Structure formats: structure tokens, C-alpha cells
């Protein structure tokens, strides 16, 4: 690893991280997105804004989330495995971090509504929660397949007052939910804000979500040093769009710490069987930005698949593409079976039920531990598995 590389935090003025990112939109929408970028850059260092956000993160969301030494798992597999417990946040995942920030930004801009997409429902629940708190209307777009699969989260969104819009076209999963949410936003951008659920989309959304998720890495670095007196040898996190991963990576970019993004291999290596965009994707455009993108033989956006609804996006955040491009982070894969096994392993060995998304990172940590005895591994446990319990039990019975 070349630790002398300068890792940029913000994108350039055009919204690019290296050759990835940007803003591929029509001129009217570019003007609106520039307003969002300008307002964000103004408030991100504003004391009043940050005081309000930090108050909510601490007293409402429950931060800081702890770093936990998984003693039983460590003794079983031979390396020291630590978990950053984002699953303990209010709403059950890291998504509340940026949802609160985006809702506050919407209020500052005088918006009346938040429009969002969701896959596993964690971003949807977090957005609905933040909208309820801020007194904003909320439309959440979700694929029909995911609505059936993640019913507990759908019910929570409705209880919180959100309008859950069922997307019935295409594969009826996350990509189509993003498509529909984006189309809806194009019609309402003067009175609504699009609260995107990951570090994807056109500039300035990757920058905004990364900023609000960077709290994970800041906390984790300090906590790990307090707990062990050293930094971890490596940090691991699951990657779909990549918000939880970029959040924890941010705390260690300038350190001699190896970073691993764990992508979903799904059912196999063929296009359509997985959602491993970094591993099998090619440079392309989706939803107004450039990234590594799963494509078919004709260069069209390919279907993405993962057992974890929050990971089945055919693209990936531009900052991740940049970190991969310069060799600062490594992107690896875990298949459905390995993720399911890790789901049960963490549950039965540590008494912690992880989200299926997070189970991918746990699975790779277990594999890595067996081959790297004595190493210190920090895993971002991005969410809890309440939403997945019924689905997992039904799947393992079949």
C-alpha cells in the first residue's frame, strides 16, 4: 500500500473523484443541484447547523455507537475481530446518520418534502424517521420484490407517516426504485429534495452522504485506539452503493491500515448473478454519474442481484471507484451462501443478529481471520437483522 498518496476528501469543482462521479444532467436540473451544493458547502462548517446535527446524533440517534471486541468469534477464528456497532443506532443502521443531515439541509433550504428510494428499507425507515422529526412530507420508492421481502421496514415507514410507493417495473428492486424516485424528483425539485441513500448519484450527492457518514470513521479510529492502543491492521465493510464503507474508511485513509470493501457475489460470477460492480463492472453512466457499472454485452446496464436487498445496485459510489483506481482500497467478494452462514455464525457465537448486508463483511472477516492469525480486524456492522429474520428463516426452510 502506498501511504504517500494524497487522498482527496472533496471532489473537484465538477464533482469528480479522479475520473469518476460528475454530473450528467440537463441544464435546469444542474442549476438546482448547484443550489444544493452551494447550500451544503455553506452549512457543513456552520456552527449552528453542526450543533443541531450533533445534538440529534447523540441524543436522538444514540451516537457514538460502540466498538465491540467479538471475543468468542476471535478465539474461534484466530484473529482479533472488532465490530463498529452501527446496528445499535436508532432505526437500526448507519442510514440515520445521513438521513438526519439531509433532512436538516432540506429544512434550511425551505423544502417541503423528501423523496427517497430504498432497497432493504433501512434508508427508507431512516428517511421517514427524519422527515417525521422535521415535519416534512416523505415519499419512499421501493421495489415490489423488496416490499414483499422487507415487510417489517415497510410497516415502520407507513407508521412514521411516509408514503411508500411500490415500483412494479423491471426487476422491481433497488435500481428501479432509484429510477422512479429520480423521475419523481424531476417533477418536484422546486419544493422537494432527493435524499439519496448512498454515496451514489450525480454531484453533490456522493459528497453530501460521505460527509454525514464520516462520523463512523472518526469515532471508530478514536475508539479503537482507546480500546487497544493501536490502529487496526485492516478495516472491512460491505459495499453496494458504499455509504457505510466510505463512512468508516474516511477515518483511516491517511493511516497505514488496509481497507477492504466487500461486494455481493450473489449466485456466481456471471452478469446477472451478482451485484459486484467493482469486481465485474466497466466504466459507465447511471443515474447521472460515472462509475464502475455492471453492463451486458451491448453496454446496457445489467441486472444486479444479491440476497441482501440493500446491496443489489448495478453501480457503486465514485469515491470507491477512485480509491480502487489509486490502490488505496481493495474490493473483494462474498457469495450468498457465505453471507447466510455468517448471519447465523455471528448470531450464535456472539448473540448479535446482523443485517444480510453486514453479513457479507462479517463473512469476509471470518475468512480473512483464518488466513491471517493474530491480525486486528475492524468490521463495520452497518445494520441489524430484524428486517431479515423472516426471509432468512423461510429461505433456510426451503
XYZ file of C-alpha atoms in Angstrom:
398
model
C 0.000 0.000 0.000
C 1.324 3.445 -0.929
C 0.651 5.592 2.148
C 2.194 8.645 0.482
C -0.795 9.111 -1.806
C -2.830 12.214 -1.123
C -6.441 11.151 -0.699
C -8.804 13.953 -1.636
C -11.789 14.395 0.679
C -13.946 16.584 -1.536
C -14.437 16.046 -5.267
C -13.215 18.653 -7.762
C -15.487 21.532 -8.788
C -17.125 19.356 -11.449
C -17.921 16.661 -8.891
C -15.279 14.131 -9.919
C -13.188 11.872 -7.706
C -10.381 11.156 -10.148
C -12.201 10.123 -13.323
C -15.412 9.061 -11.533
C -18.517 10.934 -10.445
C -19.577 14.152 -12.142
C -22.993 15.453 -13.007
C -24.611 14.239 -16.229
C -27.889 16.145 -16.129
C -29.904 18.649 -18.159
C -29.196 22.327 -17.562
C -32.305 23.128 -15.469
C -31.523 20.338 -13.045
C -27.853 21.311 -12.900
C -28.910 24.719 -11.607
C -30.977 23.153 -8.836
C -28.192 20.744 -7.910
C -25.770 23.668 -7.763
C -28.073 25.329 -5.235
C -27.951 22.156 -3.135
C -24.152 22.008 -3.431
C -23.769 25.678 -2.520
C -26.058 25.369 0.493
C -24.296 22.222 1.686
C -20.831 23.769 1.380
C -22.114 26.759 3.332
C -23.680 24.816 6.193
C -21.249 21.894 6.559
C -18.903 24.048 8.668
C -21.616 26.212 10.181
C -21.558 26.001 13.976
C -25.320 26.326 14.462
C -26.071 23.614 11.897
C -23.471 21.237 13.334
C -24.564 21.871 16.903
C -28.104 20.879 15.954
C -26.973 17.833 13.985
C -24.559 16.667 16.694
C -27.271 17.056 19.327
C -29.589 14.832 17.291
C -26.868 12.274 16.579
C -26.103 11.978 20.280
C -29.463 12.354 21.996
C -31.805 11.093 19.258
C -29.834 8.550 17.209
C -27.730 7.260 20.100
C -24.209 8.086 18.946
C -21.450 7.309 19.466
C -22.056 3.688 18.509
C -19.533 1.457 20.344
C -16.650 -0.589 19.017
C -17.071 -4.101 20.441
C -14.413 -6.809 20.749
C -16.004 -10.018 19.439
C -14.125 -12.292 21.862
C -15.886 -15.551 21.015
C -15.545 -15.057 17.269
C -11.907 -14.026 17.686
C -10.996 -17.081 19.739
C -12.739 -19.361 17.264
C -11.029 -17.989 14.142
C -7.625 -16.855 15.398
C -7.588 -13.097 14.782
C -8.888 -10.192 16.864
C -12.241 -9.179 15.362
C -13.853 -5.914 16.416
C -17.279 -4.634 15.368
C -18.305 -0.998 14.902
C -21.885 -1.329 16.130
C -23.905 0.814 13.704
C -26.689 -1.726 14.237
C -27.319 -0.077 17.616
C -28.289 3.287 16.101
C -31.896 4.455 16.218
C -33.688 2.853 13.210
C -31.157 0.006 13.216
C -28.436 1.026 10.774
C -25.938 3.662 9.677
C -28.567 5.253 7.413
C -29.831 7.559 10.175
C -26.504 9.456 10.030
C -27.042 10.976 6.608
C -30.840 10.992 6.800
C -30.774 13.439 9.712
C -28.226 15.580 7.881
C -30.198 15.594 4.644
C -33.451 16.422 6.444
C -31.793 19.348 8.224
C -30.397 20.522 4.894
C -33.893 20.309 3.366
C -35.292 22.462 6.173
C -32.519 25.043 5.707
C -33.389 25.219 2.006
C -37.107 25.691 2.687
C -38.134 22.372 1.094
C -41.479 20.783 1.955
C -40.868 17.174 1.020
C -38.174 14.486 0.990
C -38.139 11.970 -1.870
C -36.039 8.842 -1.420
C -35.505 5.303 -2.622
C -34.811 2.219 -0.542
C -33.777 -1.384 -1.076
C -33.659 -3.214 2.249
C -35.774 -0.476 3.791
C -33.165 0.831 6.235
C -32.690 4.074 4.311
C -36.445 4.329 3.902
C -37.085 3.950 7.633
C -34.304 6.396 8.493
C -35.588 8.963 5.980
C -39.183 8.555 7.153
C -37.959 8.993 10.729
C -36.025 12.169 9.937
C -38.944 13.561 7.907
C -41.352 12.942 10.779
C -38.958 14.645 13.179
C -38.573 17.695 10.906
C -42.242 17.947 9.928
C -41.605 17.182 6.243
C -43.683 15.173 3.780
C -41.990 11.981 2.646
C -42.297 9.711 -0.415
C -40.283 6.469 -0.374
C -39.917 4.460 -3.597
C -39.344 0.731 -3.109
C -39.360 -2.228 -5.496
C -42.246 -4.674 -5.221
C -39.845 -7.583 -4.583
C -38.215 -5.713 -1.704
C -41.582 -4.654 -0.285
C -42.565 -8.314 -0.017
C -39.159 -9.297 1.367
C -38.748 -6.494 3.920
C -42.301 -6.133 5.256
C -41.274 -5.039 8.802
C -39.493 -1.996 7.401
C -42.399 -1.181 5.075
C -44.761 -1.210 8.050
C -42.420 1.082 10.004
C -42.281 3.600 7.152
C -46.067 3.723 6.971
C -46.403 4.116 10.743
C -43.936 7.027 10.551
C -46.215 8.748 8.035
C -44.292 8.111 4.814
C -45.986 7.397 1.506
C -44.438 4.106 0.302
C -44.608 3.944 -3.499
C -44.463 0.397 -4.885
C -42.308 0.119 -8.039
C -43.560 -2.686 -10.263
C -41.421 -2.410 -13.393
C -38.227 -4.184 -14.395
C -36.743 -6.388 -11.682
C -38.815 -4.459 -9.109
C -35.758 -3.955 -6.864
C -33.343 -1.166 -5.913
C -32.285 0.090 -9.354
C -35.876 0.545 -10.445
C -36.694 2.254 -7.143
C -33.894 4.749 -7.808
C -35.173 5.269 -11.371
C -38.690 6.060 -10.191
C -37.598 8.230 -7.275
C -35.354 10.260 -9.552
C -38.148 10.734 -12.098
C -40.485 11.895 -9.330
C -37.882 14.335 -8.070
C -37.514 15.852 -11.561
C -41.169 16.922 -11.322
C -40.940 18.337 -7.790
C -37.395 19.614 -7.371
C -38.508 23.168 -6.597
C -40.330 22.108 -3.421
C -38.677 18.760 -2.616
C -35.195 17.393 -2.064
C -33.943 13.991 -3.159
C -32.377 12.319 -0.123
C -30.319 9.663 -1.861
C -29.497 6.595 0.217
C -25.837 6.073 -0.596
C -22.676 7.718 -1.940
C -24.001 7.462 -5.499
C -25.851 9.719 -7.928
C -24.832 12.997 -9.527
C -22.760 15.614 -7.719
C -23.236 16.810 -4.973
C -24.971 13.724 -3.503
C -21.887 11.476 -3.090
C -20.090 14.339 -1.348
C -23.046 15.079 0.954
C -23.689 11.491 2.039
C -19.964 10.850 2.576
C -19.713 13.924 4.790
C -22.569 12.850 7.045
C -21.354 9.230 7.199
C -17.762 10.210 8.068
C -18.811 10.291 11.740
C -18.430 6.489 11.713
C -14.746 6.610 10.848
C -13.940 9.479 13.215
C -15.499 7.620 16.122
C -14.069 4.231 15.179
C -10.485 5.426 14.932
C -10.563 7.098 18.344
C -12.416 4.186 19.951
C -10.045 1.574 18.537
C -7.026 3.478 19.828
C -8.636 3.816 23.262
C -9.522 0.128 23.327
C -6.267 -1.362 22.026
C -3.618 1.351 21.990
C -3.055 0.735 18.271
C -4.835 1.054 14.954
C -6.402 -1.987 13.286
C -4.460 -3.873 10.636
C -7.481 -3.714 8.361
C -10.980 -2.261 8.145
C -13.815 -4.068 6.339
C -17.311 -3.060 5.260
C -19.932 -4.291 2.814
C -20.317 -2.317 -0.416
C -23.428 -1.861 -2.523
C -23.543 1.842 -3.250
C -20.992 2.143 -0.481
C -22.151 4.637 2.172
C -21.313 2.637 5.289
C -17.952 1.646 3.826
C -16.929 5.161 2.834
C -18.045 6.344 6.266
C -15.682 4.079 8.157
C -12.890 4.273 5.541
C -12.774 8.056 5.985
C -11.337 7.652 9.462
C -8.357 5.620 8.241
C -7.480 6.969 4.787
C -4.259 8.596 5.977
C -3.154 5.652 8.132
C -1.214 2.500 7.329
C -4.416 0.467 7.525
C -5.664 -1.838 4.780
C -9.221 -1.145 3.604
C -11.483 -3.882 2.220
C -14.826 -3.269 0.533
C -16.860 -6.495 0.416
C -19.141 -6.822 -2.601
C -22.012 -9.315 -3.090
C -21.047 -12.189 -5.402
C -24.619 -13.446 -5.133
C -25.112 -16.712 -7.020
C -21.980 -16.558 -9.166
C -19.633 -14.688 -11.455
C -21.895 -14.299 -14.493
C -23.520 -10.944 -15.193
C -26.994 -11.029 -13.662
C -25.955 -13.381 -10.859
C -24.262 -10.790 -8.643
C -24.019 -7.110 -7.728
C -20.218 -6.903 -7.589
C -19.869 -3.705 -9.620
C -16.257 -3.016 -8.726
C -15.182 -6.574 -9.493
C -17.098 -7.173 -12.732
C -18.190 -3.718 -13.838
C -16.876 -1.433 -16.566
C -16.813 2.354 -16.633
C -20.249 3.692 -17.484
C -23.013 6.162 -16.667
C -26.024 5.565 -14.436
C -28.371 7.947 -12.631
C -26.383 10.997 -13.686
C -22.853 9.954 -12.679
C -19.896 7.867 -13.883
C -18.793 4.755 -12.005
C -17.910 1.092 -12.318
C -21.125 -0.361 -13.689
C -22.429 -3.848 -14.412
C -23.166 -3.996 -18.147
C -24.403 -6.605 -20.611
C -22.663 -7.483 -23.882
C -24.331 -4.491 -25.563
C -23.158 -1.997 -22.967
C -26.573 -1.629 -21.344
C -26.994 -1.541 -17.564
C -27.177 -5.162 -16.457
C -29.411 -6.682 -13.817
C -27.876 -6.801 -10.353
C -28.639 -9.492 -7.793
C -27.861 -10.091 -4.127
C -29.588 -11.910 -1.302
C -29.219 -8.585 0.530
C -31.697 -6.060 -0.855
C -29.520 -3.120 0.166
C -26.621 -4.301 -1.994
C -28.270 -5.147 -5.326
C -27.355 -1.920 -7.140
C -25.532 -2.253 -10.501
C -23.199 0.684 -9.817
C -21.031 1.883 -6.946
C -20.029 5.196 -5.399
C -17.459 7.244 -7.355
C -15.204 7.690 -4.308
C -14.913 3.898 -4.077
C -14.014 3.754 -7.768
C -11.331 6.352 -7.086
C -9.931 4.511 -4.057
C -9.767 1.361 -6.156
C -8.162 3.257 -9.059
C -5.304 4.560 -6.880
C -4.901 1.308 -4.965
C -5.919 2.700 -1.581
C -8.727 0.179 -1.024
C -9.205 -3.405 -2.158
C -12.577 -4.777 -3.244
C -13.376 -8.446 -2.648
C -16.462 -10.647 -2.900
C -18.631 -12.902 -0.728
C -21.455 -15.033 -2.121
C -24.993 -15.586 -0.803
C -24.162 -18.841 0.958
C -21.161 -17.340 2.758
C -23.232 -14.326 3.835
C -26.032 -16.561 5.163
C -23.525 -18.667 7.078
C -22.026 -15.528 8.624
C -25.527 -14.303 9.542
C -26.053 -17.408 11.680
C -22.458 -17.556 12.909
C -22.461 -14.064 14.416
C -25.923 -14.681 15.858
C -24.975 -17.946 17.542
C -21.401 -17.170 18.579
C -21.804 -13.538 19.716
C -25.561 -13.136 20.186
C -25.717 -10.392 17.543
C -28.120 -10.772 14.595
C -26.616 -8.794 11.685
C -28.300 -7.431 8.590
C -27.708 -9.558 5.499
C -25.790 -6.624 4.051
C -23.431 -6.522 7.048
C -23.154 -10.321 6.975
C -21.058 -10.007 3.825
C -18.408 -8.053 5.734
C -18.575 -10.499 8.660
C -18.132 -13.430 6.253
C -15.021 -11.919 4.731
C -13.625 -11.099 8.182
C -14.014 -14.758 9.210
C -12.308 -15.920 6.021
C -9.514 -13.369 6.426
C -9.013 -14.230 10.110
C -8.387 -17.887 9.344
C -5.647 -16.960 6.876
C -4.144 -14.092 8.918
C -3.833 -15.253 12.513
C -3.228 -12.567 15.114
C -4.290 -9.615 12.940
C -6.599 -6.906 14.278
C -9.710 -6.629 12.105
C -12.337 -3.886 12.412
C -15.680 -4.656 10.736
C -18.359 -2.050 10.212
C -21.535 -3.814 11.321
C -23.727 -1.489 9.291
C -27.144 -2.708 10.443
C -29.124 -5.203 12.455
C -31.004 -8.154 11.044
C -34.518 -7.736 12.421
C -35.759 -6.956 8.913
C -34.187 -10.144 7.525
C -35.248 -12.732 10.102
C -38.449 -13.935 8.427
C -36.831 -14.004 4.978
C -33.782 -15.929 6.208
C -35.855 -18.493 8.098
C -38.135 -19.051 5.095
C -35.125 -19.410 2.813
C -33.340 -21.906 5.055
C -36.532 -23.963 5.406
C -36.981 -24.263 1.635
